[in-house]
mmCIF file of C-alpha atoms in Angstrom:
data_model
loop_
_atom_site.group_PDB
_atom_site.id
_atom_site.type_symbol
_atom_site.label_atom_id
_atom_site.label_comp_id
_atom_site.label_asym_id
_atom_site.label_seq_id
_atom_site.Cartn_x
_atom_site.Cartn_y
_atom_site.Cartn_z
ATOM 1 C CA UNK A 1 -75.349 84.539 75.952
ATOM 2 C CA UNK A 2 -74.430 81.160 74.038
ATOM 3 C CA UNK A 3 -76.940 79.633 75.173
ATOM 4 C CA UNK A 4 -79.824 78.562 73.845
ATOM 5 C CA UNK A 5 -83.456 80.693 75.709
ATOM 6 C CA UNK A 6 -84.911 77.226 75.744
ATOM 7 C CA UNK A 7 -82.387 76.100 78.442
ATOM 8 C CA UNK A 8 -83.667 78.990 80.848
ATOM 9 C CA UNK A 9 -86.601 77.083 81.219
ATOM 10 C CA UNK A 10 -85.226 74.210 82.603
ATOM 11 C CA UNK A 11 -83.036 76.282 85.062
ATOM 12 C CA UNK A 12 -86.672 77.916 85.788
ATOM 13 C CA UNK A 13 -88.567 74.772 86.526
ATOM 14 C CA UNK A 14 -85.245 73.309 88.931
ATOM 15 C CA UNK A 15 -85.699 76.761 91.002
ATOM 16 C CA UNK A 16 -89.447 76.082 91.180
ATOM 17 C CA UNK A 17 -88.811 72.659 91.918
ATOM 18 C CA UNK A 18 -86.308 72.950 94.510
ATOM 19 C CA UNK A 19 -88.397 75.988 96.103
ATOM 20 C CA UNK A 20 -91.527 73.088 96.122
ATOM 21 C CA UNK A 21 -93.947 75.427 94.180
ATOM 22 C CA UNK A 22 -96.561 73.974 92.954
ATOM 23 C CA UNK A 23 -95.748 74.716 89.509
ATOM 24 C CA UNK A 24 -96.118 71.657 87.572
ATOM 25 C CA UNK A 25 -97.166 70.015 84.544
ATOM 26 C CA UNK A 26 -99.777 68.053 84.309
ATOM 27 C CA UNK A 27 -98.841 63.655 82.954
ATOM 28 C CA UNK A 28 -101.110 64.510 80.066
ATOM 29 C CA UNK A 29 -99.239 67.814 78.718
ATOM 30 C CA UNK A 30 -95.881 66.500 79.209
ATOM 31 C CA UNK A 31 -96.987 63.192 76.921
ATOM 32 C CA UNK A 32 -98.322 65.760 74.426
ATOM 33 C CA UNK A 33 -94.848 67.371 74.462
ATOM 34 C CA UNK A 34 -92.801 64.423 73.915
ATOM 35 C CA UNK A 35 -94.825 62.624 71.505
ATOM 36 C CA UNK A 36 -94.890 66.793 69.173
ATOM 37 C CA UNK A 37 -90.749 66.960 69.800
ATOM 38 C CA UNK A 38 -90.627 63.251 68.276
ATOM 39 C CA UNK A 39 -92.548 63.419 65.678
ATOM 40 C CA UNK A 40 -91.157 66.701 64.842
ATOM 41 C CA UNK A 41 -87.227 65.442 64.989
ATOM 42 C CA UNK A 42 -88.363 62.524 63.076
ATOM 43 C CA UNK A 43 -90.421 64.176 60.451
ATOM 44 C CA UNK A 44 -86.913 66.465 59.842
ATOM 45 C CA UNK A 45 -84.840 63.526 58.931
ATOM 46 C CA UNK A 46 -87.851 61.913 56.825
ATOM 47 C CA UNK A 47 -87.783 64.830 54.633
ATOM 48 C CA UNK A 48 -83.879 64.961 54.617
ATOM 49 C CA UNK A 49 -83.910 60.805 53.616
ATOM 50 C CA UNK A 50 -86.223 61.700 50.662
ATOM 51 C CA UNK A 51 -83.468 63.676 48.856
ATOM 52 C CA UNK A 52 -80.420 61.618 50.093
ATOM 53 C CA UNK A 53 -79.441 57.920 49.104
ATOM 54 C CA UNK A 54 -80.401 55.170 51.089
ATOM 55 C CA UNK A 55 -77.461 53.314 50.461
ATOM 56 C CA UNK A 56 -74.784 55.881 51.432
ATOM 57 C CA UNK A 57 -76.496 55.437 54.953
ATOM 58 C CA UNK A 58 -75.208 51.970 55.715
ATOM 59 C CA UNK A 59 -72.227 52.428 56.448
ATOM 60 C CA UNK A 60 -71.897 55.498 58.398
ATOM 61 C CA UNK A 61 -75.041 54.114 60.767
ATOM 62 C CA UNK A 62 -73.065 50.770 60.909
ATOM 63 C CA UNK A 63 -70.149 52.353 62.705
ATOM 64 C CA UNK A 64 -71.863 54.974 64.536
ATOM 65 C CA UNK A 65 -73.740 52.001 66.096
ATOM 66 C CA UNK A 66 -70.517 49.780 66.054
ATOM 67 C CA UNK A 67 -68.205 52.314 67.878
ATOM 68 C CA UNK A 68 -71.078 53.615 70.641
ATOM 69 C CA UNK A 69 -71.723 49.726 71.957
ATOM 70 C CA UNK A 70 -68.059 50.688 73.289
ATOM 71 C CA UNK A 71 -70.073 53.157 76.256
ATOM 72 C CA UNK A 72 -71.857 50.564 78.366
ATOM 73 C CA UNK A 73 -68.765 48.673 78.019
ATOM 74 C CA UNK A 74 -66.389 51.038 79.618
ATOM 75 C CA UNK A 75 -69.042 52.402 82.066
ATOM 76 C CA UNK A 76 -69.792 49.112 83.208
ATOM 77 C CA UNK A 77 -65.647 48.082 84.136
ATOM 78 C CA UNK A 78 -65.839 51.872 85.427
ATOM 79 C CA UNK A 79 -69.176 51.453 87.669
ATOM 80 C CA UNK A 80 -67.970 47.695 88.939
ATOM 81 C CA UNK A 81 -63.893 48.338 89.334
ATOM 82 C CA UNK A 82 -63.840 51.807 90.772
ATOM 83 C CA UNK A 83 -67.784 52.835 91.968
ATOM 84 C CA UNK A 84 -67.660 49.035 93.799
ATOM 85 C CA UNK A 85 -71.249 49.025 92.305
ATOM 86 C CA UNK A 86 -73.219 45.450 92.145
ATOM 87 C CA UNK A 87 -73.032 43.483 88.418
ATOM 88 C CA UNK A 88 -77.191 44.324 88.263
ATOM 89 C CA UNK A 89 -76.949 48.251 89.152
ATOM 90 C CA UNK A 90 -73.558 48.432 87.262
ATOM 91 C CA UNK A 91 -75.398 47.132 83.819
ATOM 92 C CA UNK A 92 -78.663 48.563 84.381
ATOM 93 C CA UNK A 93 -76.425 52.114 84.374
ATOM 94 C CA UNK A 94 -74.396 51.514 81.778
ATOM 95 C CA UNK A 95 -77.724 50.872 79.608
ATOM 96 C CA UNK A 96 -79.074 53.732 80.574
ATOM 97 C CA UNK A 97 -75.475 55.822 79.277
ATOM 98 C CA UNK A 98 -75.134 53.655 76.384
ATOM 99 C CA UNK A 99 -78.794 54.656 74.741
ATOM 100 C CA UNK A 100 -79.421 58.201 74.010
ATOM 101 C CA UNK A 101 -81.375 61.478 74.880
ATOM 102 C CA UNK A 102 -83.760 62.584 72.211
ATOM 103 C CA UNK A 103 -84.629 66.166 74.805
ATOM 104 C CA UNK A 104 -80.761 66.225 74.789
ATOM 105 C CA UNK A 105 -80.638 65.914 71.012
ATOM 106 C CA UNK A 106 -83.330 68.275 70.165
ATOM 107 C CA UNK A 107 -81.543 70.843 72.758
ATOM 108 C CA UNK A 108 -78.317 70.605 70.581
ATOM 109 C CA UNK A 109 -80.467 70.807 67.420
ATOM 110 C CA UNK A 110 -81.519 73.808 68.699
ATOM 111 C CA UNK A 111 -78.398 75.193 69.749
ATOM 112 C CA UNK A 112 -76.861 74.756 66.331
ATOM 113 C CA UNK A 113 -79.881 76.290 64.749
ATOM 114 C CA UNK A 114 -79.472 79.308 67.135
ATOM 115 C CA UNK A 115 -75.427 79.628 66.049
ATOM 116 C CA UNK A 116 -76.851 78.953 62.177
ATOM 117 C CA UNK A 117 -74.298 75.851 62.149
ATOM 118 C CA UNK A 118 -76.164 73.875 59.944
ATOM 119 C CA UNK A 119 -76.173 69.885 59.935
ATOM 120 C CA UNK A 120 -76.964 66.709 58.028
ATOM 121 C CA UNK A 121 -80.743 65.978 58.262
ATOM 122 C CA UNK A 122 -80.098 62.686 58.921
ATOM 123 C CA UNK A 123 -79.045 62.893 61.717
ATOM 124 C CA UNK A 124 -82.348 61.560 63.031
ATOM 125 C CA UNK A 125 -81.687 58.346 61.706
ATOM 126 C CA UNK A 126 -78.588 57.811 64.304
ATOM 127 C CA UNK A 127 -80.926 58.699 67.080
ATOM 128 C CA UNK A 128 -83.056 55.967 66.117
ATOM 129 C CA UNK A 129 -80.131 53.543 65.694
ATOM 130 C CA UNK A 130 -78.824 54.328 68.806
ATOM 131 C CA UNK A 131 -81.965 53.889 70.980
ATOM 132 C CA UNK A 132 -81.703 50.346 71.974
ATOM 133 C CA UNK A 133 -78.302 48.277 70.918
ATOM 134 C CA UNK A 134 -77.150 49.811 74.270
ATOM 135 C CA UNK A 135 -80.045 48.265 76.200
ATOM 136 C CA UNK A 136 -79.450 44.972 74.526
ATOM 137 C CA UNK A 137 -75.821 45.104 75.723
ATOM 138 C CA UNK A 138 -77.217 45.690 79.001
ATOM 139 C CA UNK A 139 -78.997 42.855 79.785
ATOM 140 C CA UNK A 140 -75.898 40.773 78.386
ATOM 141 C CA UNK A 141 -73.908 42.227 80.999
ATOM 142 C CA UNK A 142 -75.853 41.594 83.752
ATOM 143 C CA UNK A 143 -77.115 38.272 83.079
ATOM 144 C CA UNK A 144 -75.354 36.796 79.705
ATOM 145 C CA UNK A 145 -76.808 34.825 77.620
ATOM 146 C CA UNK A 146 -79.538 33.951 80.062
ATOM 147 C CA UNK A 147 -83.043 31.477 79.232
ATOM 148 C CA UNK A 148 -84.688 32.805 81.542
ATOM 149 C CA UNK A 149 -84.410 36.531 80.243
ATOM 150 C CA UNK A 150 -87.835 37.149 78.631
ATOM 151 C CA UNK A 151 -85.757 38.548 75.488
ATOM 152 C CA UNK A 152 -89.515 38.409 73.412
ATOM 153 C CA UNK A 153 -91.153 40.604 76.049
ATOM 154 C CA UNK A 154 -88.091 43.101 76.145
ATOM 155 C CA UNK A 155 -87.949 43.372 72.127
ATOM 156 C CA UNK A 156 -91.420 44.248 72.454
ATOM 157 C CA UNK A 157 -90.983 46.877 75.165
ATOM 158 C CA UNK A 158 -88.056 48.484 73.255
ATOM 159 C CA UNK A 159 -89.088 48.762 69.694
ATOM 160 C CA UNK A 160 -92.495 49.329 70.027
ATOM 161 C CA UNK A 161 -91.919 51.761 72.853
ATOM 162 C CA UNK A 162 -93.261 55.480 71.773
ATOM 163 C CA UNK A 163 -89.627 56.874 71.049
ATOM 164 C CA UNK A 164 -88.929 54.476 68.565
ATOM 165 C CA UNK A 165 -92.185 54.212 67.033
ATOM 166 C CA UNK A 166 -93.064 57.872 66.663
ATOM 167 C CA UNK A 167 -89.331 58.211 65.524
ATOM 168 C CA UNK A 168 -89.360 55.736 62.596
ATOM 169 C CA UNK A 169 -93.088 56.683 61.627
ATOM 170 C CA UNK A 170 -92.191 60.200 61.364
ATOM 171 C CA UNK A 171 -88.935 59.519 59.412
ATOM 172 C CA UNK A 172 -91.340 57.082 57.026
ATOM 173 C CA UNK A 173 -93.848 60.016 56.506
ATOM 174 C CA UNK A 174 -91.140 62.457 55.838
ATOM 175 C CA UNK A 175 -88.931 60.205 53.533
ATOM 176 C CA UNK A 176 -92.638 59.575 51.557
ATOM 177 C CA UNK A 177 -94.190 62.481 51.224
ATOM 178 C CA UNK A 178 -90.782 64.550 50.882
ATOM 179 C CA UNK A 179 -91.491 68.273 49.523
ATOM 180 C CA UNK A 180 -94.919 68.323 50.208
ATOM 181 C CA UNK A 181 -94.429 66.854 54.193
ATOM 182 C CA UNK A 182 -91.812 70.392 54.333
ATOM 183 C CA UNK A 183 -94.602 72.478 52.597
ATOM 184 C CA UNK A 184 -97.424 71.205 54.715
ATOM 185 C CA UNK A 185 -96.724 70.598 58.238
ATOM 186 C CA UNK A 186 -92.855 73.068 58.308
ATOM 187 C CA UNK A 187 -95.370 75.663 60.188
ATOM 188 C CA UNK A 188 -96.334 73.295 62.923
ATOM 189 C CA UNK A 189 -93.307 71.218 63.534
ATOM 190 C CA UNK A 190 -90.813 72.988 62.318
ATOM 191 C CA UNK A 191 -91.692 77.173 63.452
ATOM 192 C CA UNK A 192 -93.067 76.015 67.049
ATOM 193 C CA UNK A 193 -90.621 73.613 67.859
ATOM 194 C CA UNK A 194 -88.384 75.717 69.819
ATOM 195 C CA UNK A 195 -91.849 77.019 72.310
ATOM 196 C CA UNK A 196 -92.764 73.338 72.507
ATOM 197 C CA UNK A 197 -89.289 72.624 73.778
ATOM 198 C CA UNK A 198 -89.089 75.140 76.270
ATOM 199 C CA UNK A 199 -92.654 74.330 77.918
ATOM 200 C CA UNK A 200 -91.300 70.080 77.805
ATOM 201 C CA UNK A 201 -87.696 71.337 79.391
ATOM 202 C CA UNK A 202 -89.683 73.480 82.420
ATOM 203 C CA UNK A 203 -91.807 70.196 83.199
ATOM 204 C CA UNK A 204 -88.116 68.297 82.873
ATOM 205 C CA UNK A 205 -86.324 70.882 85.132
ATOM 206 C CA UNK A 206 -88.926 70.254 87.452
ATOM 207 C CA UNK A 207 -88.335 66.366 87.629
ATOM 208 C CA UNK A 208 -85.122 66.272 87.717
ATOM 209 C CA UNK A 209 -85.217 68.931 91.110
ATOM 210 C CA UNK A 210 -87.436 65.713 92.259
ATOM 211 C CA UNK A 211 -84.353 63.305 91.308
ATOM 212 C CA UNK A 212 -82.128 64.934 93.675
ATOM 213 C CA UNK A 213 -82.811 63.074 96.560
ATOM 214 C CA UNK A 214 -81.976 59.939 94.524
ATOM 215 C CA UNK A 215 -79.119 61.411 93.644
ATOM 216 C CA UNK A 216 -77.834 62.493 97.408
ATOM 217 C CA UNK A 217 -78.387 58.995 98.030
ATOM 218 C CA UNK A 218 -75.899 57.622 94.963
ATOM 219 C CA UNK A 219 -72.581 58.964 96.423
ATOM 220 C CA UNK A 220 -70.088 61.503 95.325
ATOM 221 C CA UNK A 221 -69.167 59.125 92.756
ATOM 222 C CA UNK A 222 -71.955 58.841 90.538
ATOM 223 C CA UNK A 223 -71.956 62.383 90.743
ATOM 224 C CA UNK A 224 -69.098 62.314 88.926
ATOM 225 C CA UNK A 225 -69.434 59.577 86.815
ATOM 226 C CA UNK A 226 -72.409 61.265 85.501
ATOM 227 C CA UNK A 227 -70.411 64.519 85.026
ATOM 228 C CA UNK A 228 -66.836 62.637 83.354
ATOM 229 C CA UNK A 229 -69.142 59.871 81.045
ATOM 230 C CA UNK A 230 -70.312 62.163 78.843
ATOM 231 C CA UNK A 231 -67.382 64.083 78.300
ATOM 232 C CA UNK A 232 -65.641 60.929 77.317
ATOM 233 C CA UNK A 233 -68.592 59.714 74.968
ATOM 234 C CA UNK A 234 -68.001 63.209 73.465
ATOM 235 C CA UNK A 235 -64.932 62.979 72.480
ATOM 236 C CA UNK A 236 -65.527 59.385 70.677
ATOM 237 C CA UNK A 237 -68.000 60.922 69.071
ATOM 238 C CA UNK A 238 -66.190 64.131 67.725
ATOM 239 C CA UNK A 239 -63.521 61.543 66.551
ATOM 240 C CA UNK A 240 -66.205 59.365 64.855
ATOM 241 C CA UNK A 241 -68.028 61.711 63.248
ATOM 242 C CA UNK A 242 -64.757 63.472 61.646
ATOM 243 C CA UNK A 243 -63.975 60.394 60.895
ATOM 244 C CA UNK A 244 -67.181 59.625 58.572
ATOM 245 C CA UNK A 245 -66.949 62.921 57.201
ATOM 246 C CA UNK A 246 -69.772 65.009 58.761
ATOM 247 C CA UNK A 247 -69.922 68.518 59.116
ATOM 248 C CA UNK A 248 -69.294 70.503 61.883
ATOM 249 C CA UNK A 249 -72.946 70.686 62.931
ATOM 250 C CA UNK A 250 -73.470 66.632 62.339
ATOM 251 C CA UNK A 251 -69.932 65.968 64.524
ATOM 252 C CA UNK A 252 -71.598 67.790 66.951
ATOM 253 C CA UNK A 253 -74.474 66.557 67.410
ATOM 254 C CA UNK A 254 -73.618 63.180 66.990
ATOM 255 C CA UNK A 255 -70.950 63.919 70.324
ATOM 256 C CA UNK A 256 -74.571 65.198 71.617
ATOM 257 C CA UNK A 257 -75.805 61.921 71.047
ATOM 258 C CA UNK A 258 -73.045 60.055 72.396
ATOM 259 C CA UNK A 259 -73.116 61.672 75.526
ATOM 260 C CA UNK A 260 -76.551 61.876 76.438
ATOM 261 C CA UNK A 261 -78.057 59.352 78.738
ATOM 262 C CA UNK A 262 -81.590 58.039 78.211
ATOM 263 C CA UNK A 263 -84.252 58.284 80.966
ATOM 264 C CA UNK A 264 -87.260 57.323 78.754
ATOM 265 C CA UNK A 265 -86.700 53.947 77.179
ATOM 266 C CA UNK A 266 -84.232 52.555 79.280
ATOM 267 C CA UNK A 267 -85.962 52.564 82.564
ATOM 268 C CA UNK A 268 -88.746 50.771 81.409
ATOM 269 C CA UNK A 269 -86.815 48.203 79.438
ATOM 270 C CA UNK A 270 -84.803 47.764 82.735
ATOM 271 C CA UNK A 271 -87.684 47.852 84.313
ATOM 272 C CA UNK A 272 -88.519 44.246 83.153
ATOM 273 C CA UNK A 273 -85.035 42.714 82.077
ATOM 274 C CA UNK A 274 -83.605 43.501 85.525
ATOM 275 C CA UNK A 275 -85.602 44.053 87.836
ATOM 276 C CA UNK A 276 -83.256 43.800 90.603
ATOM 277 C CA UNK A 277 -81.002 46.604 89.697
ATOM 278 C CA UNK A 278 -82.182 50.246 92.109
ATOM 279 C CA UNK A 279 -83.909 52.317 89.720
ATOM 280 C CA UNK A 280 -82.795 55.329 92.171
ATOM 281 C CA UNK A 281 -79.224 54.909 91.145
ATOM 282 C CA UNK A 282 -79.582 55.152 87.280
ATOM 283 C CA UNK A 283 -82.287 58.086 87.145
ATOM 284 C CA UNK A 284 -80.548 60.000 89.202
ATOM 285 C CA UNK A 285 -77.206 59.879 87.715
ATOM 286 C CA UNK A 286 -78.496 60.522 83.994
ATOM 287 C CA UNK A 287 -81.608 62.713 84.668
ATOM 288 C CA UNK A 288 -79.868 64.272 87.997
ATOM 289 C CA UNK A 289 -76.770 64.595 87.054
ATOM 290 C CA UNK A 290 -76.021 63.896 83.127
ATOM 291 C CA UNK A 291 -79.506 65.923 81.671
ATOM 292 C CA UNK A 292 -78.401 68.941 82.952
ATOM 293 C CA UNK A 293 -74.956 68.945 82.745
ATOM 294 C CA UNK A 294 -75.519 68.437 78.988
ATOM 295 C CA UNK A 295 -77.787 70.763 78.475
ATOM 296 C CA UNK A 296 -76.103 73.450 80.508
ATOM 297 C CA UNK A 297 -72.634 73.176 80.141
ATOM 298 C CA UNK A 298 -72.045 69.934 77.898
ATOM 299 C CA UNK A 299 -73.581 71.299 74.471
ATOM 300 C CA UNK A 300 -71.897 74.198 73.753
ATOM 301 C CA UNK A 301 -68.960 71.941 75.643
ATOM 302 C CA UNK A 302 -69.271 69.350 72.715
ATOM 303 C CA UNK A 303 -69.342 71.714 70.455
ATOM 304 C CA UNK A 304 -66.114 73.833 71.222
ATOM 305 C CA UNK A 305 -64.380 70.002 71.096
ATOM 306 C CA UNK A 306 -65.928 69.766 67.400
ATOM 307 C CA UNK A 307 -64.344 72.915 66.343
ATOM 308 C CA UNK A 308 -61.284 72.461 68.027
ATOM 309 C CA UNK A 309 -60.420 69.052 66.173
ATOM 310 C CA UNK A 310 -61.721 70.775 62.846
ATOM 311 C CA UNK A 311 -59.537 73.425 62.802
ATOM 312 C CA UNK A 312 -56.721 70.975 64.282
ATOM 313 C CA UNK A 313 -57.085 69.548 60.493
ATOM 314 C CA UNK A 314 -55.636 66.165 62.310
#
């Protein structure tokens, strides 16, 4: 099969779900998980920034940043002109599209590893890039340029949130300690990965079979919205990434990236920059819908586009 074992959980703990076993894991575990695949993603791209030059980053993170505030644009006209949706529920979704999966990236990490496409190391330093411009944009879009926004308290929440903390501490141990990070701590976070992921992607199947009633609830067009989104994200990021000059491997997962919609950070920075918006609509189009879409049919999806354009030699 193409793909990746690790997804088979997921599918497993949906079943279980949707059958309402009482399969589950416990809030403690599933912390444990996320905070390992973090670190572990992070610590990759540390030791990858160690033997690369700082300075040929700028640019490429510049426009990868640049071109992806162009998602919650579009799927806020989209969400307003043809879902009829609220100016509140319309930005607090497009936030949620326009910031990023790290689950989703680490499933198309794995993937790639799995097809032994390999990738630019780096590629952890998008992720963290592209964790909260998108949440920024949308608080502009539902309020503008607003006093009373409490923009101190929603800095806060964002960048010292645990993604983006155990993200950029990771990538500052790996980029330090370089060789001897890889030589150390390769056995832990780097060999178990893939068995971490699969036990955080049962607990996440399991969620998002608890999401479905939210989603039920959202209409037949966020259903579909959270299907056609990502595919278009995708494809703006297969173009920007042959654009820059990745490989195959980095174009894809930086389409990965593109499409993926967060349901970590930007519920909780939503959470307290609008709290009017229905939290119901936005989890369960991106962990209902989007999650596993991606991970089921939208990675290998994303990755077919890469090769396609590649060989196009456009």
């Amino acid at each position: 099969m193409s793909l990746d074992p690790v997804v088979g959980f997921f599918v497993m703990g949906v079943v279980a779900g949707l059958l309402r076993s009482d399969l589950k894991l416990s809030g403690g575990l599933s912390d444990t998980l996320s905070i390992y695949l973090l670190i572990a993603i992070g610590l990759k791209g540390g030791i990858e920034l160690s033997n690369a030059q700082i300075g040929s980053l700028v640019m490429p993170v510049g426009v990868v940043v640049l071109v992806s505030i162009g998602t919650p644009l579009l799927a806020f006209r989209v969400l307003q002109r043809f879902g009829k949706l609220p100016r509140l529920d319309a930005a607090s979704i497009a936030a949620h599209y326009g910031s990023v999966s790290v689950v989703t990236f680490a499933v198309g990490a794995s993937y790639l590893g799995r097809q032994g496409i390999a990738y630019e190391g780096y590629m952890s330093v998008f992720l963290v890039f592209l964790e909260f411009p998108a949440l920024i944009m949308g608080v502009l879009l539902a309020k503008g340029v607003n006093r009373d926004t409490n923009w101190r308290l929603l800095a806060h929440e964002v960048l010292t949130g645990k993604a983006i903390v155990l993200l950029v501490g990771a990538l500052l141990v790996g980029s330090l300690w370089g060789a001897e990070a890889l030589q150390s701590l390769s056995k832990f976070y780097g060999d178990l990965f893939k068995g971490f992921l699969s036990l955080f992607l049962l607990g996440m199947g399991i969620v998002t079979a608890s999401r479905l009633g939210d989603l039920r609830r959202a209409g037949l067009f966020l259903v579909a919205f959270g299907i056609v989104m990502p595919i278009v994200s995708a494809s703006v990021g297969v173009l920007t990434g042959w654009w820059l000059g990745l490989s195959l491997g980095g174009t894809t997962l930086l389409a990965v990236l593109y499409a993926s919609a967060s349901y970590i950070a930007a519920p909780a920075a939503m959470r307290i920059a609008i709290p009017e918006a229905n939290p119901g609509l936005s989890m369960g189009a991106a962990l209902g819908v989007t999650f596993p879409f991606n991970i089921l049919v939208g990675v290998p999806l994303y990755h077919q586009m890469t090769v396609l354009m590649y060989r196009s030699g456009i």
